[in-house]
Amino acid sequence: MYTLTGLELKNPTLLAAGVLGTTGASLCRVAREGGAGAVVTKSIGPVPKTGHPNPSMVRLDCGFLNAMGLPNPSYPAFLQELELAKKDAGVPVIASIFGGNPGEFAEVAEGLLPEKPDAFELNVSCPHAEGYGAAVGSNPCLVEAVTAAVKDVVDVPVWVKLTPNVSDITAIGNAAEAGGADAVVAINTVKGMAIDIESGYPVLGNRSGGLSGKAVKPVAVKCVYDLYTALEIPVIGVGGVSSWEDAVEMMMAGAAAVQVGSAVYDRMDVFSEIGAGIEAFLQRKGYSDVKKIIGLAHEMV
Amino acid sequence: MLPLNVMTLPLNVSIERIVEESPLVRTFFFSHSFENMEPGQFVMVWIRGVDEVPMGLSRKNSITVQKVGEATSKLFELKEGDSFGLRGPFGKGFSLPAAGEKVLVIAGGVGAAPLSPYAEAAGDAGADVQTVLGARSAGDLLFEDRFSAVGALDVSTDDGSKGTKGFVTDVLRKLDVSAFDRIAVCGPEIMMVSVFRLLQEKDVLEKAEFSLHRYFKCGIGVCGACCIDPSGLRVCKDGPVFSGVQLLGSELGKYARDASGRRVKI
């Protein structure tokens, strides 16, 4: 068992927010069939949103580009999905939430409390939703205020998911910690764009979006590495993890656990595969505990 | 599944020919042929500057579209020589029969689009194909010629202007559905759920496959917008064609989720 901000996980791989997390049934499937140690829901906000027009996600040779636009049914309609996930997933369920200001974040968190999410993950990092996400998450004062507002109304761990689209991610990480965050999650997608050269049209319905998958892994490793040095609280690594080797690398940079998103494209059971791969690696190298590799790269000077 | 080195950026195709099938349904023949497509698979059709919507392939090089919303209305404004983007084919199609098998095709309205290449492929495989085709009225019946070219065809229309007056289920009640090795169904959800119930009564659901329609965002199995209850199966990747057994106790005919993820009654 792994412990992460007090949550007990059977393995240190979590489903990342925004992937297969719109319905309770889907979250249960990722937990049961996929073997995830915990699952994070789609980001839920104060009012229903249909998101951006399609195309909302395309595959590139180096990863994926998406601009979903935070589609969500709002917290009242999501309660029934959260209820099902909590009942049948068999693993911790983390509610990802967003809002435009501290009051909205607190409203959504409180609104979801009746179904007892095991933790909250604050989305202050979506790169393509006006007034939300990174619009909040690139302002340290706002990040601190949002974190504190949610901490005030819940008594479960609060994680803050950070955007790499800032000049210094550690300043934002410090703000989250100052606001009382129990962990930070790094990174959300990196701003990106693709253009259809036959027509000149940007491919995504929102014109631009966020890059995930293979291409962003080195960006994520560096952000996790820097945050591990700057913060006292745990860092959860996410960005381009699709194998146990990627996960081990992220942990050596300082991640206490990893999240996996786009890689479900290839296979649903990527979580159990990564979990088993990490175990086998620890055994082969003679590490008594996963803690021995968390942040290991920092000691190698 | 696509090979891992294949991008899913839209392919630019131009419209080679437009056929008006009925006042609200047109077939667009485009300048690319998906040689390896499985009947029942879909493509994401990108009408640039408007939206991208899923469409079942009606041939290796055509889609057959009903004008229902903004994207399809814009598509109807396009002329021969104009272009649009295509990603795919995606998803799981209908399973093909072996030679000598008896196949029943049940198509309602524009649901005939993905079933017409299936009926043809089943015929090519040496199966004995029979089709029940339903529509509102005679003018809305799609691909009668293609279905009748590969086997027996029974027709129903809501207004009785051709064939049996009523629904496809009125024709099905007169057939011995247990005599078929495979049953392929596609049409409006209200029609599919009636067929589902009838096949369930006759205890032949394990031979049946249904093609579902849900709101898609990514279309490639990542975002989760199209997952159905209670299985959590993704319509875009695990489907759109599901076996009758997979759909037992499911949301079919009860509700679907809209673009925000809210449940909406069927």
XYZ file of N, CA, C and O in Angstrom, chain A residues 150-217:
272
model
N -11.113 26.674 -0.371
C -11.576 25.285 -0.386
C -11.183 24.580 0.910
O -11.980 23.844 1.501
N -9.966 24.821 1.374
C -9.528 24.217 2.644
C -10.478 24.588 3.790
O -10.719 23.776 4.679
N -11.025 25.783 3.720
C -11.941 26.260 4.761
C -13.222 25.443 4.830
O -13.825 25.328 5.889
N -13.670 24.925 3.689
C -14.992 24.280 3.688
C -14.931 22.751 3.625
O -15.957 22.093 3.713
N -13.754 22.162 3.430
C -13.675 20.697 3.376
C -12.685 20.191 4.417
O -11.803 20.932 4.861
N -12.850 18.918 4.799
C -11.888 18.345 5.746
C -11.182 17.122 5.152
O -10.766 16.224 5.863
N -11.105 17.100 3.810
C -10.327 16.063 3.126
C -9.141 16.754 2.440
O -9.139 17.981 2.316
N -8.148 15.979 1.986
C -6.982 16.611 1.360
C -7.355 17.451 0.138
O -8.281 17.112 -0.603
N -6.634 18.523 -0.057
C -6.829 19.398 -1.219
C -5.530 19.454 -2.005
O -4.478 19.802 -1.456
N -5.607 19.034 -3.265
C -4.452 19.085 -4.160
C -4.667 20.228 -5.146
O -5.811 20.522 -5.516
N -3.604 20.824 -5.608
C -3.725 21.919 -6.572
C -2.959 21.550 -7.839
O -1.759 21.253 -7.777
N -3.664 21.518 -8.959
C -3.022 21.132 -10.220
C -2.507 22.362 -10.943
O -3.252 23.307 -11.197
N -1.211 22.341 -11.241
C -0.520 23.533 -11.733
C -0.328 23.533 -13.240
O -0.194 22.487 -13.876
N -0.258 24.742 -13.773
C 0.028 24.899 -15.200
C 1.519 25.148 -15.416
O 2.154 25.877 -14.632
N 2.073 24.549 -16.479
C 3.476 24.827 -16.803
C 3.612 26.116 -17.609
O 4.725 26.558 -17.881
N 2.468 26.718 -17.980
C 2.507 27.893 -18.860
C 2.711 29.180 -18.063
O 1.962 30.151 -18.202
N 3.699 29.152 -17.159
C 4.049 30.331 -16.349
C 5.566 30.428 -16.342
O 6.257 29.445 -16.629
N 6.080 31.600 -15.973
C 7.545 31.741 -16.018
C 8.201 30.982 -14.870
O 9.312 30.494 -14.997
N 7.523 30.882 -13.707
C 8.115 30.158 -12.580
C 7.042 29.341 -11.864
O 6.281 29.866 -11.052
N 7.001 28.053 -12.153
C 5.952 27.197 -11.576
C 6.120 27.074 -10.062
O 5.139 26.868 -9.343
N 7.341 27.263 -9.550
C 7.520 27.106 -8.101
C 6.847 28.253 -7.327
O 6.404 28.067 -6.203
N 6.749 29.417 -7.966
C 6.063 30.534 -7.299
C 4.586 30.189 -7.096
O 3.997 30.498 -6.052
N 4.005 29.530 -8.100
C 2.599 29.131 -7.987
C 2.475 27.980 -6.987
O 1.540 27.944 -6.175
N 3.434 27.054 -7.021
C 3.441 25.945 -6.058
C 3.539 26.460 -4.629
O 2.818 25.990 -3.734
N 4.397 27.437 -4.419
C 4.525 28.036 -3.087
C 3.229 28.691 -2.632
O 2.853 28.611 -1.459
N 2.536 29.325 -3.583
C 1.260 29.976 -3.250
C 0.232 28.939 -2.816
O -0.514 29.146 -1.851
N 0.203 27.805 -3.526
C -0.735 26.733 -3.161
C -0.402 26.219 -1.761
O -1.301 26.029 -0.925
N 0.880 26.022 -1.514
C 1.303 25.532 -0.192
C 0.927 26.534 0.895
O 0.412 26.157 1.954
N 1.137 27.818 0.603
C 0.793 28.861 1.578
C -0.712 28.879 1.843
O -1.157 29.191 2.952
N -1.492 28.526 0.839
C -2.951 28.477 1.004
C -3.423 27.230 1.737
O -4.615 27.076 2.011
N -2.495 26.315 2.021
C -2.853 25.136 2.807
C -2.995 23.854 2.001
O -3.510 22.852 2.509
N -2.534 23.857 0.735
C -2.657 22.661 -0.095
C -1.932 21.482 0.548
O -0.898 21.653 1.191
N -2.490 20.277 0.375
C -1.874 19.059 0.887
C -0.913 18.447 -0.123
O -0.095 17.606 0.227
N -1.068 18.814 -1.403
C -0.159 18.347 -2.456
C -0.356 19.235 -3.672
O -1.378 19.922 -3.788
N 0.628 19.215 -4.547
C 0.433 19.842 -5.864
C 0.526 18.748 -6.920
O 1.161 17.711 -6.706
N -0.139 18.994 -8.037
C -0.135 18.065 -9.155
C 0.468 18.825 -10.323
O 0.019 19.920 -10.653
N 1.518 18.258 -10.930
C 2.171 18.976 -12.037
C 2.520 17.962 -13.129
O 3.104 16.937 -12.842
N 2.091 18.250 -14.336
C 1.614 19.504 -14.894
C 0.316 19.307 -15.681
O 0.012 18.191 -16.095
N -0.411 20.373 -15.909
C -1.499 20.348 -16.879
C -0.860 20.468 -18.272
O 0.364 20.478 -18.393
N -1.654 20.566 -19.298
C -1.111 20.564 -20.658
C -0.329 21.847 -20.968
O -0.525 22.889 -20.344
N 0.539 21.720 -21.958
C 1.365 22.840 -22.408
C 0.657 23.480 -23.603
O 0.203 22.774 -24.506
N 0.542 24.798 -23.609
C -0.164 25.477 -24.706
C 0.336 25.017 -26.066
O 1.556 24.935 -26.281
N -0.574 24.750 -26.959
C -0.154 24.281 -28.281
C -1.220 24.525 -29.325
O -2.355 24.912 -29.017
N -0.858 24.280 -30.566
C -1.743 24.585 -31.688
C -1.327 23.761 -32.901
O -0.157 23.418 -33.056
N -2.275 23.434 -33.740
C -1.972 22.775 -35.016
C -2.809 23.443 -36.094
O -3.960 23.840 -35.841
N -2.252 23.566 -37.270
C -2.948 24.230 -38.372
C -3.052 23.275 -39.555
O -2.079 22.603 -39.913
N -4.243 23.204 -40.125
C -4.492 22.379 -41.304
C -3.986 23.142 -42.522
O -4.577 24.154 -42.911
N -2.898 22.661 -43.113
C -2.277 23.464 -44.182
C -3.074 23.445 -45.483
O -2.893 24.306 -46.335
N -3.976 22.490 -45.647
C -4.803 22.478 -46.860
C -5.742 23.681 -46.889
O -6.090 24.203 -47.943
N -6.214 24.072 -45.690
C -7.211 25.140 -45.631
C -6.725 26.380 -44.890
O -7.303 27.452 -45.050
N -5.694 26.215 -44.063
C -5.250 27.329 -43.237
C -5.976 27.438 -41.912
O -5.609 28.252 -41.067
N -7.028 26.618 -41.727
C -7.771 26.652 -40.465
C -6.975 26.012 -39.337
O -6.394 24.937 -39.526
N -6.975 26.634 -38.128
C -6.483 25.901 -36.966
C -7.348 24.642 -36.808
O -8.564 24.694 -37.054
N -6.732 23.528 -36.425
C -7.470 22.264 -36.379
C -8.487 22.225 -35.242
O -9.615 21.773 -35.424
N -8.086 22.696 -34.057
C -9.011 22.616 -32.924
C -10.147 23.625 -33.067
O -9.935 24.746 -33.544
N -11.329 23.221 -32.634
C -12.484 24.117 -32.675
C -12.220 25.406 -31.922
O -12.692 26.472 -32.302
N -11.428 25.302 -30.846
C -11.078 26.496 -30.067
C -9.846 27.203 -30.622
O -9.308 28.099 -29.993
N -9.387 26.766 -31.792
C -8.195 27.281 -32.477
C -6.897 26.797 -31.824
O -6.019 26.320 -32.510
N -6.757 26.950 -30.506
C -5.564 26.416 -29.860
C -5.981 25.654 -28.616
O -7.134 25.697 -28.198
N -5.027 24.951 -28.020
C -5.376 24.124 -26.865
C -4.153 23.749 -26.067
O -3.238 24.558 -25.912
N -4.145 22.523 -25.570
C -3.051 22.066 -24.723
C -2.473 20.759 -25.222
O -3.198 19.884 -25.672
N -1.160 20.648 -25.116
C -0.438 19.471 -25.582
C -0.224 18.505 -24.418
O 0.150 18.922 -23.321
N -0.487 17.233 -24.653
C -0.213 16.197 -23.652
C 0.522 15.060 -24.343
O 0.815 15.132 -25.529
N 0.821 14.013 -23.582
C 1.486 12.852 -24.184
C 2.998 13.016 -24.214
O 3.574 13.892 -23.558
N 3.622 12.132 -24.993
C 5.091 12.003 -25.028
C 5.856 13.317 -25.028
O 6.829 13.475 -24.294
N 5.401 14.254 -25.855
C 6.162 15.490 -26.045
C 6.346 16.271 -24.751
O 7.334 16.992 -24.593
N 5.418 16.167 -23.820
C 5.491 17.035 -22.634
C 6.220 16.393 -21.451
O 6.428 17.040 -20.429
N 6.615 15.122 -21.596
C 7.212 14.457 -20.435
C 8.453 15.180 -19.898
O 8.547 15.406 -18.686
